[in-house]
Amino acid sequence: MSKRHSLHPGSSSNTAAPPKPPVHLSSSLTIADSTLLAGTHTISLHGETVIHPRARIESHLGRVSVGRKCIVHERAVLGAAPVSSSSAAAAVVRRGGGGDGASGGDGAPAGVTLADYVTVEVAAVIEAGETVVGEGTVVGVGSRVGAGAVIGKHCTLTPHSEIAAGEVVPDSTVVYANGMRRTDKRGVAELKNKTMARQIDMLRRMIPSNPAKFA
Amino acid sequence: MAALTPYTFIQCPCSDSSTLGRPSDANPAANATNDDDEEADEDNRTFDPRAPRSNFSLYPLEYLLYCEDCHQIRCPRCVSEEIASYYCPSCLFEVPSSNLKSEGNRCTRNCFQCPICIGPLAVTSVETKPDPSLLAAPDNAAAPHSGPYALTCSYCHWTSTEAGLKFDRPNNIHAQLTKLRNGGLTRLTARERRERRKDPAYRAHLAAAAAVAVAAASEDVDDVEERGRGPGIEEKESLDVETQFANLKSFYQAQLANPNSSDTGLTGLGDLGFSSPTSLSRIMSIYTGGSLRDKKAKSRVGAMREALDADEGFQPARLDESAAIAALQAHGFDGTSSTAQLAEQPVNIGEPAFPHGQAHFASDLRPVPHLLRTKRSKRCPVCRHIISKPEAKVQTTRFRIRLVAGSYIPSIAIRPLALSPIPNTSSSFSSTSAPIPTSTSASASGPAIPGALLEPLRPAHFVLTFKNPIFESVKITLGAPAHTPGRFSSKVTVLCPEFQIDANTDVWDEALKEGLATTGGGAASGERDPRERRRRRGGTEDGSQSGINPTTQLEVGKIWERGRNWVSIVVEVVPPSLSTLPSGGGDSGLPLQEDEDVLEIPLFVRVEWEAEMGGDEVGSVMPGVGGSKEKGEGREKRELAYWCVLGLGRIRR
Ligand SMILES: [Zn+2]
Ligand SMILES: [Zn+2]
Ligand SMILES: [Zn+2]
Ligand SMILES: [Zn+2]
């Protein structure tokens, strides 16, 4: 996508007139005008979540569900097409295809499920295919989470981390330095949630929300 | 296969084995005589860029310095360095060298690195830890900051509490850390320890402290060790390395001073100085086989006993490693510390669990104070003149003196030359058998795109642009072997081995001159694109391009083009076929080695110029310095000669 297009994703999508995906938006959601929602399956965005401008949420391959008090930053992509389709398919088969996501199921396969307090930072990509990101996890700048990966609670993916398709990352894991793993022993989950709530308060004042555009 | 950017490496003359140790009169120019053909005959030695030794003597021009007094290139191998200042790379604080001796080579100003990932550590309150992702929330500033504090890494989320390290105050962490053992125990100085041993309440205190250690430390190493040790307090006492050394030292000193084993000639080992005559005779006796050794000393040694308890520095070896094995089983390989992490660790003298500073588990790793760095000045090893000197202030990156070779010796730029038009490749192929560098071989094709593969057995042409940085016009003489050394020998022809480059005069003077069209090659903008310049020049000189097209003209002995302070010449190479089939050659059956397909040609460059005789040129009086000098009236002839290696490209396999 060229830069010019990405600056005005709304207009380009309007002119091309693709069908709007069915959405389930919370009333307390903050979603920027230039966010791009695309796809055919349901996109549910839950309460007090903040979607930054130019974030992209695609539900071509399955439902996308974002929990409460999540922050999805600029140019982050939820539900991207898997890079290697075979591994994604394998992941789906392995996990039995059960929709363990949040509410709003329309019988379709779950694409991406973010639990509460998840931060998806700038230009991070989460592939579709029953990918689950646990509560309080931070997906760092430019990271890529493969299709079918299951990331536990309070994990940290440092910038440009890669999680392979179908991988299971235990709770409180820090993925750093080209795939090194360690366990976060700070035990500051509560504190992080509090600071995140404060951050969301601030962002809600700063980002003009336009949920009506996507409804 | 990665494309190869053409490169030029220069061999520092110091690596010339015939002149090792005497770089001053080691000017290869002295050996190299007037003609390069003669030179080749005389030395009978062509520099081989592929020789293993060459790896250590070839440098890009940017790496080289130049001694103005010896008139010689100086490489990183042949300068002597002096430390100008020590500083912390994190806080940029200059550490006086006196502090260095007392406090070691690490920053003592709260600069710490993460032992896991080397990220910088920040002091945070353990209770109200600000989240790194939080962008200056107003509430956070109001949050109470109270102890205890810990060092945390914002990248990998390591925290010093993992090693049981908490600090009471947010400042002066370094001093607090040196007093803290892993698990939060206080480390005592030797005197404190001695005093405390007299304290009757010590027994109870020690037990309590051990309990704290067990509780605080996440691993059960201490636990097992505490249990493993005997009930007696003397056995239970474990010394850190410092105390143990101090105890041992005082014990042996006492032993030596013991009157019944005393020797009139020898004082305690601790006072042993190499300047005293007795020590000298002792050392002599060691080397001369004991003829000087007196029997008294032998008997004295026999009278010494060994340390018996902790007070005397005795520590039983801990052979019980079950705790380490259990921890290994619990945490696995990931829980152990890596060699790199251990190397980063400062010697940790506080831990009884690993008395030699070796933490076996990642959970034992301590914050790493930043290692200090140095600013260095460089001296010519021959004349001791400073050739590079940084500014003393740590914050500035400027240099007071920096004599880089690039401002003294010509730079060589390489550009592939595409000859247009290419009439027929077959004729060029036929010319490979005897690549006579006449204008007929101009029909050969060369890789027009930089980095393109060179076709085997097909002549390729490269334009070498020599740019003169000095304010005198220089005469360049080039010498290249007709066949490159190595298994796959290329044929090399330098079309113009001798030429003159004009001085690097003032750019604006030249620009004005060019405006008057007095000089053909002048241009205001230095050398931008030589091709463009040539076109422009052709236009001004002939008024039209009706003359011979210079792009198809290759003539022996003619320079390709010239500019204000540069000259371009053409080199023709015929790359060999890289076929490794055993075609009769002895070692040609070996597979192709790494980078053996790179076409490298050794080139001997001799630069001659006349320079003003400086009044302070003491070196010029000495014979042999800087090559031959003929003193004229205020002018002297200088010359500089060196080998360089031109990497032209890869040959197609
Ligand atoms: Zn050298
Ligand atoms: Zn420092
Ligand atoms: Zn770290
Ligand atoms: Zn010198």
PDB file of N, CA and C in Angstrom, chain A residues 73 119 121 138 156 158-159 174-178 180-186 188 191-192 195-196 198-199 202-203 205, chain B residues 116-117 126-140 152-153 155-159 161-162 334 341 363:
ATOM      1  N   HIS A  73      -2.262   0.417  18.225  1.00  0.00           N
ATOM      2  CA  HIS A  73      -1.567   1.604  17.761  1.00  0.00           C
ATOM      3  C   HIS A  73      -1.628   1.744  16.247  1.00  0.00           C
ATOM      4  N   THR A 119      -1.912  -4.433  24.546  1.00  0.00           N
ATOM      5  CA  THR A 119      -1.387  -3.323  23.757  1.00  0.00           C
ATOM      6  C   THR A 119      -0.745  -3.889  22.501  1.00  0.00           C
ATOM      7  N   GLU A 121       1.415  -2.527  19.581  1.00  0.00           N
ATOM      8  CA  GLU A 121       2.130  -1.297  19.272  1.00  0.00           C
ATOM      9  C   GLU A 121       2.259  -1.076  17.769  1.00  0.00           C
ATOM     10  N   VAL A 138       1.868  -7.088  25.902  1.00  0.00           N
ATOM     11  CA  VAL A 138       2.280  -5.993  25.029  1.00  0.00           C
ATOM     12  C   VAL A 138       2.944  -6.601  23.803  1.00  0.00           C
ATOM     13  N   THR A 156       5.491  -9.880  27.240  1.00  0.00           N
ATOM     14  CA  THR A 156       6.028  -8.711  26.555  1.00  0.00           C
ATOM     15  C   THR A 156       6.783  -9.194  25.333  1.00  0.00           C
ATOM     16  N   THR A 158       9.176  -7.735  22.812  1.00  0.00           N
ATOM     17  CA  THR A 158       9.952  -6.524  22.563  1.00  0.00           C
ATOM     18  C   THR A 158       9.917  -6.227  21.058  1.00  0.00           C
ATOM     19  N   PRO A 159      10.251  -5.003  20.674  1.00  0.00           N
ATOM     20  CA  PRO A 159      10.119  -4.626  19.266  1.00  0.00           C
ATOM     21  C   PRO A 159      10.757  -5.629  18.317  1.00  0.00           C
ATOM     22  N   VAL A 174       8.880 -12.834  28.553  1.00  0.00           N
ATOM     23  CA  VAL A 174       9.439 -11.695  27.828  1.00  0.00           C
ATOM     24  C   VAL A 174      10.193 -12.266  26.642  1.00  0.00           C
ATOM     25  N   VAL A 175       9.792 -11.891  25.455  1.00  0.00           N
ATOM     26  CA  VAL A 175      10.501 -12.323  24.250  1.00  0.00           C
ATOM     27  C   VAL A 175      11.380 -11.159  23.832  1.00  0.00           C
ATOM     28  N   TYR A 176      12.684 -11.376  23.837  1.00  0.00           N
ATOM     29  CA  TYR A 176      13.600 -10.264  23.585  1.00  0.00           C
ATOM     30  C   TYR A 176      14.784 -10.767  22.784  1.00  0.00           C
ATOM     31  N   ALA A 177      15.535  -9.851  22.259  1.00  0.00           N
ATOM     32  CA  ALA A 177      16.815 -10.142  21.619  1.00  0.00           C
ATOM     33  C   ALA A 177      16.728 -11.322  20.661  1.00  0.00           C
ATOM     34  N   ASN A 178      16.001 -11.137  19.575  1.00  0.00           N
ATOM     35  CA  ASN A 178      15.924 -12.166  18.543  1.00  0.00           C
ATOM     36  C   ASN A 178      15.429 -13.500  19.059  1.00  0.00           C
ATOM     37  N   MET A 180      15.028 -14.628  22.308  1.00  0.00           N
ATOM     38  CA  MET A 180      15.351 -15.132  23.639  1.00  0.00           C
ATOM     39  C   MET A 180      14.091 -15.031  24.497  1.00  0.00           C
ATOM     40  N   ARG A 181      13.987 -15.931  25.455  1.00  0.00           N
ATOM     41  CA  ARG A 181      12.807 -15.920  26.320  1.00  0.00           C
ATOM     42  C   ARG A 181      13.249 -15.850  27.772  1.00  0.00           C
ATOM     43  N   ARG A 182      12.493 -15.104  28.547  1.00  0.00           N
ATOM     44  CA  ARG A 182      12.688 -15.160  29.987  1.00  0.00           C
ATOM     45  C   ARG A 182      11.363 -14.864  30.646  1.00  0.00           C
ATOM     46  N   THR A 183      11.313 -15.128  31.923  1.00  0.00           N
ATOM     47  CA  THR A 183      10.064 -14.929  32.640  1.00  0.00           C
ATOM     48  C   THR A 183      10.121 -13.614  33.395  1.00  0.00           C
ATOM     49  N   ASP A 184       9.092 -12.835  33.222  1.00  0.00           N
ATOM     50  CA  ASP A 184       8.977 -11.561  33.914  1.00  0.00           C
ATOM     51  C   ASP A 184       8.627 -11.845  35.366  1.00  0.00           C
ATOM     52  N   LYS A 185       9.531 -11.469  36.271  1.00  0.00           N
ATOM     53  CA  LYS A 185       9.291 -11.770  37.681  1.00  0.00           C
ATOM     54  C   LYS A 185       8.961 -10.518  38.471  1.00  0.00           C
ATOM     55  N   ARG A 186       8.616  -9.461  37.773  1.00  0.00           N
ATOM     56  CA  ARG A 186       8.357  -8.233  38.519  1.00  0.00           C
ATOM     57  C   ARG A 186       7.049  -8.302  39.288  1.00  0.00           C
ATOM     58  N   VAL A 188       4.048  -7.061  38.359  1.00  0.00           N
ATOM     59  CA  VAL A 188       3.467  -5.722  38.378  1.00  0.00           C
ATOM     60  C   VAL A 188       2.230  -5.663  37.491  1.00  0.00           C
ATOM     61  N   LEU A 191      -0.350  -3.171  38.582  1.00  0.00           N
ATOM     62  CA  LEU A 191       0.142  -1.810  38.385  1.00  0.00           C
ATOM     63  C   LEU A 191       0.082  -1.422  36.915  1.00  0.00           C
ATOM     64  N   LYS A 192       0.460  -2.379  36.072  1.00  0.00           N
ATOM     65  CA  LYS A 192       0.456  -2.096  34.645  1.00  0.00           C
ATOM     66  C   LYS A 192      -0.957  -1.831  34.159  1.00  0.00           C
ATOM     67  N   THR A 195      -1.861   1.712  35.152  1.00  0.00           N
ATOM     68  CA  THR A 195      -1.253   2.754  34.317  1.00  0.00           C
ATOM     69  C   THR A 195      -1.872   2.729  32.927  1.00  0.00           C
ATOM     70  N   MET A 196      -2.222   1.544  32.473  1.00  0.00           N
ATOM     71  CA  MET A 196      -2.823   1.457  31.152  1.00  0.00           C
ATOM     72  C   MET A 196      -4.188   2.134  31.141  1.00  0.00           C
ATOM     73  N   ARG A 198      -5.005   4.609  32.929  1.00  0.00           N
ATOM     74  CA  ARG A 198      -4.748   6.059  32.896  1.00  0.00           C
ATOM     75  C   ARG A 198      -4.386   6.517  31.493  1.00  0.00           C
ATOM     76  N   GLN A 199      -3.601   5.669  30.845  1.00  0.00           N
ATOM     77  CA  GLN A 199      -3.192   6.023  29.484  1.00  0.00           C
ATOM     78  C   GLN A 199      -4.411   6.076  28.575  1.00  0.00           C
ATOM     79  N   MET A 202      -6.271   9.218  28.923  1.00  0.00           N
ATOM     80  CA  MET A 202      -5.632  10.330  28.222  1.00  0.00           C
ATOM     81  C   MET A 202      -5.896  10.225  26.716  1.00  0.00           C
ATOM     82  N   LEU A 203      -5.730   9.006  26.180  1.00  0.00           N
ATOM     83  CA  LEU A 203      -5.893   8.835  24.733  1.00  0.00           C
ATOM     84  C   LEU A 203      -7.323   9.149  24.300  1.00  0.00           C
ATOM     85  N   ARG A 205      -9.176  11.371  25.388  1.00  0.00           N
ATOM     86  CA  ARG A 205      -9.328  12.824  25.252  1.00  0.00           C
ATOM     87  C   ARG A 205      -8.640  13.327  23.989  1.00  0.00           C
TER      88      ARG A 205
ATOM     89  N   ILE B 116      21.202  -9.362  31.980  1.00  0.00           N
ATOM     90  CA  ILE B 116      20.596 -10.300  31.030  1.00  0.00           C
ATOM     91  C   ILE B 116      20.781  -9.801  29.608  1.00  0.00           C
ATOM     92  N   CYS B 117      20.468  -8.541  29.388  1.00  0.00           N
ATOM     93  CA  CYS B 117      20.412  -8.065  28.001  1.00  0.00           C
ATOM     94  C   CYS B 117      21.275  -6.837  27.773  1.00  0.00           C
ATOM     95  N   VAL B 126      10.112   0.007  44.289  1.00  0.00           N
ATOM     96  CA  VAL B 126       9.546  -1.331  44.189  1.00  0.00           C
ATOM     97  C   VAL B 126       8.028  -1.278  44.291  1.00  0.00           C
ATOM     98  N   GLU B 127       7.534  -0.343  45.089  1.00  0.00           N
ATOM     99  CA  GLU B 127       6.085  -0.296  45.282  1.00  0.00           C
ATOM    100  C   GLU B 127       5.357   0.314  44.083  1.00  0.00           C
ATOM    101  N   THR B 128       5.754   1.528  43.727  1.00  0.00           N
ATOM    102  CA  THR B 128       5.057   2.184  42.622  1.00  0.00           C
ATOM    103  C   THR B 128       5.986   2.216  41.430  1.00  0.00           C
ATOM    104  N   LYS B 129       5.890   1.183  40.649  1.00  0.00           N
ATOM    105  CA  LYS B 129       6.788   1.079  39.519  1.00  0.00           C
ATOM    106  C   LYS B 129       6.153   1.712  38.297  1.00  0.00           C
ATOM    107  N   PRO B 130       6.744   2.765  37.761  1.00  0.00           N
ATOM    108  CA  PRO B 130       6.135   3.340  36.567  1.00  0.00           C
ATOM    109  C   PRO B 130       6.348   2.425  35.373  1.00  0.00           C
ATOM    110  N   ASP B 131       5.293   2.304  34.623  1.00  0.00           N
ATOM    111  CA  ASP B 131       5.384   1.423  33.473  1.00  0.00           C
ATOM    112  C   ASP B 131       6.169   2.104  32.364  1.00  0.00           C
ATOM    113  N   PRO B 132       7.037   1.402  31.719  1.00  0.00           N
ATOM    114  CA  PRO B 132       7.827   2.047  30.664  1.00  0.00           C
ATOM    115  C   PRO B 132       6.969   2.508  29.496  1.00  0.00           C
ATOM    116  N   SER B 133       5.844   1.839  29.262  1.00  0.00           N
ATOM    117  CA  SER B 133       5.021   2.226  28.119  1.00  0.00           C
ATOM    118  C   SER B 133       4.164   3.441  28.433  1.00  0.00           C
ATOM    119  N   LEU B 134       4.180   3.848  29.693  1.00  0.00           N
ATOM    120  CA  LEU B 134       3.330   4.967  30.076  1.00  0.00           C
ATOM    121  C   LEU B 134       3.961   6.270  29.605  1.00  0.00           C
ATOM    122  N   LEU B 135       3.166   7.067  28.953  1.00  0.00           N
ATOM    123  CA  LEU B 135       3.692   8.313  28.406  1.00  0.00           C
ATOM    124  C   LEU B 135       3.375   9.458  29.356  1.00  0.00           C
ATOM    125  N   ALA B 136       4.183   9.622  30.357  1.00  0.00           N
ATOM    126  CA  ALA B 136       4.123  10.783  31.242  1.00  0.00           C
ATOM    127  C   ALA B 136       2.706  11.127  31.675  1.00  0.00           C
ATOM    128  N   ALA B 137       2.090  10.185  32.280  1.00  0.00           N
ATOM    129  CA  ALA B 137       0.764  10.477  32.800  1.00  0.00           C
ATOM    130  C   ALA B 137       0.898  11.440  33.967  1.00  0.00           C
ATOM    131  N   PRO B 138      -0.004  12.387  34.077  1.00  0.00           N
ATOM    132  CA  PRO B 138       0.133  13.377  35.142  1.00  0.00           C
ATOM    133  C   PRO B 138       0.031  12.757  36.530  1.00  0.00           C
ATOM    134  N   ASP B 139      -0.738  11.704  36.666  1.00  0.00           N
ATOM    135  CA  ASP B 139      -0.911  11.096  37.989  1.00  0.00           C
ATOM    136  C   ASP B 139       0.390  10.487  38.462  1.00  0.00           C
ATOM    137  N   ASN B 140       1.166  10.034  37.492  1.00  0.00           N
ATOM    138  CA  ASN B 140       2.374   9.312  37.849  1.00  0.00           C
ATOM    139  C   ASN B 140       3.372  10.205  38.577  1.00  0.00           C
ATOM    140  N   THR B 152      15.721  -1.726  37.416  1.00  0.00           N
ATOM    141  CA  THR B 152      14.946  -2.509  36.470  1.00  0.00           C
ATOM    142  C   THR B 152      15.385  -2.187  35.055  1.00  0.00           C
ATOM    143  N   CYS B 153      15.241  -3.198  34.214  1.00  0.00           N
ATOM    144  CA  CYS B 153      15.559  -3.052  32.800  1.00  0.00           C
ATOM    145  C   CYS B 153      14.239  -2.861  32.074  1.00  0.00           C
ATOM    146  N   TYR B 155      13.800  -3.066  28.999  1.00  0.00           N
ATOM    147  CA  TYR B 155      13.714  -3.871  27.780  1.00  0.00           C
ATOM    148  C   TYR B 155      13.290  -5.308  28.085  1.00  0.00           C
ATOM    149  N   CYS B 156      14.068  -5.981  28.917  1.00  0.00           N
ATOM    150  CA  CYS B 156      13.745  -7.388  29.160  1.00  0.00           C
ATOM    151  C   CYS B 156      13.033  -7.573  30.488  1.00  0.00           C
ATOM    152  N   HIS B 157      12.760  -6.475  31.178  1.00  0.00           N
ATOM    153  CA  HIS B 157      12.018  -6.491  32.435  1.00  0.00           C
ATOM    154  C   HIS B 157      12.727  -7.246  33.544  1.00  0.00           C
ATOM    155  N   TRP B 158      14.026  -7.317  33.466  1.00  0.00           N
ATOM    156  CA  TRP B 158      14.772  -7.871  34.588  1.00  0.00           C
ATOM    157  C   TRP B 158      14.715  -6.854  35.718  1.00  0.00           C
ATOM    158  N   THR B 159      14.706  -7.327  36.918  1.00  0.00           N
ATOM    159  CA  THR B 159      14.746  -6.413  38.049  1.00  0.00           C
ATOM    160  C   THR B 159      15.723  -6.963  39.071  1.00  0.00           C
ATOM    161  N   THR B 161      15.485  -7.182  42.051  1.00  0.00           N
ATOM    162  CA  THR B 161      14.862  -7.993  43.101  1.00  0.00           C
ATOM    163  C   THR B 161      14.947  -9.480  42.766  1.00  0.00           C
ATOM    164  N   GLU B 162      15.178  -9.812  41.512  1.00  0.00           N
ATOM    165  CA  GLU B 162      15.338 -11.223  41.161  1.00  0.00           C
ATOM    166  C   GLU B 162      16.585 -11.794  41.813  1.00  0.00           C
ATOM    167  N   ASP B 334      17.938 -22.891  30.538  1.00  0.00           N
ATOM    168  CA  ASP B 334      17.624 -21.471  30.400  1.00  0.00           C
ATOM    169  C   ASP B 334      17.884 -20.709  31.687  1.00  0.00           C
ATOM    170  N   GLN B 341      27.300 -13.547  29.649  1.00  0.00           N
ATOM    171  CA  GLN B 341      26.798 -12.860  30.833  1.00  0.00           C
ATOM    172  C   GLN B 341      27.814 -12.899  31.964  1.00  0.00           C
ATOM    173  N   SER B 363      19.664 -16.271  37.934  1.00  0.00           N
ATOM    174  CA  SER B 363      19.071 -15.566  39.065  1.00  0.00           C
ATOM    175  C   SER B 363      20.134 -15.017  40.008  1.00  0.00           C
TER     176      SER B 363
END
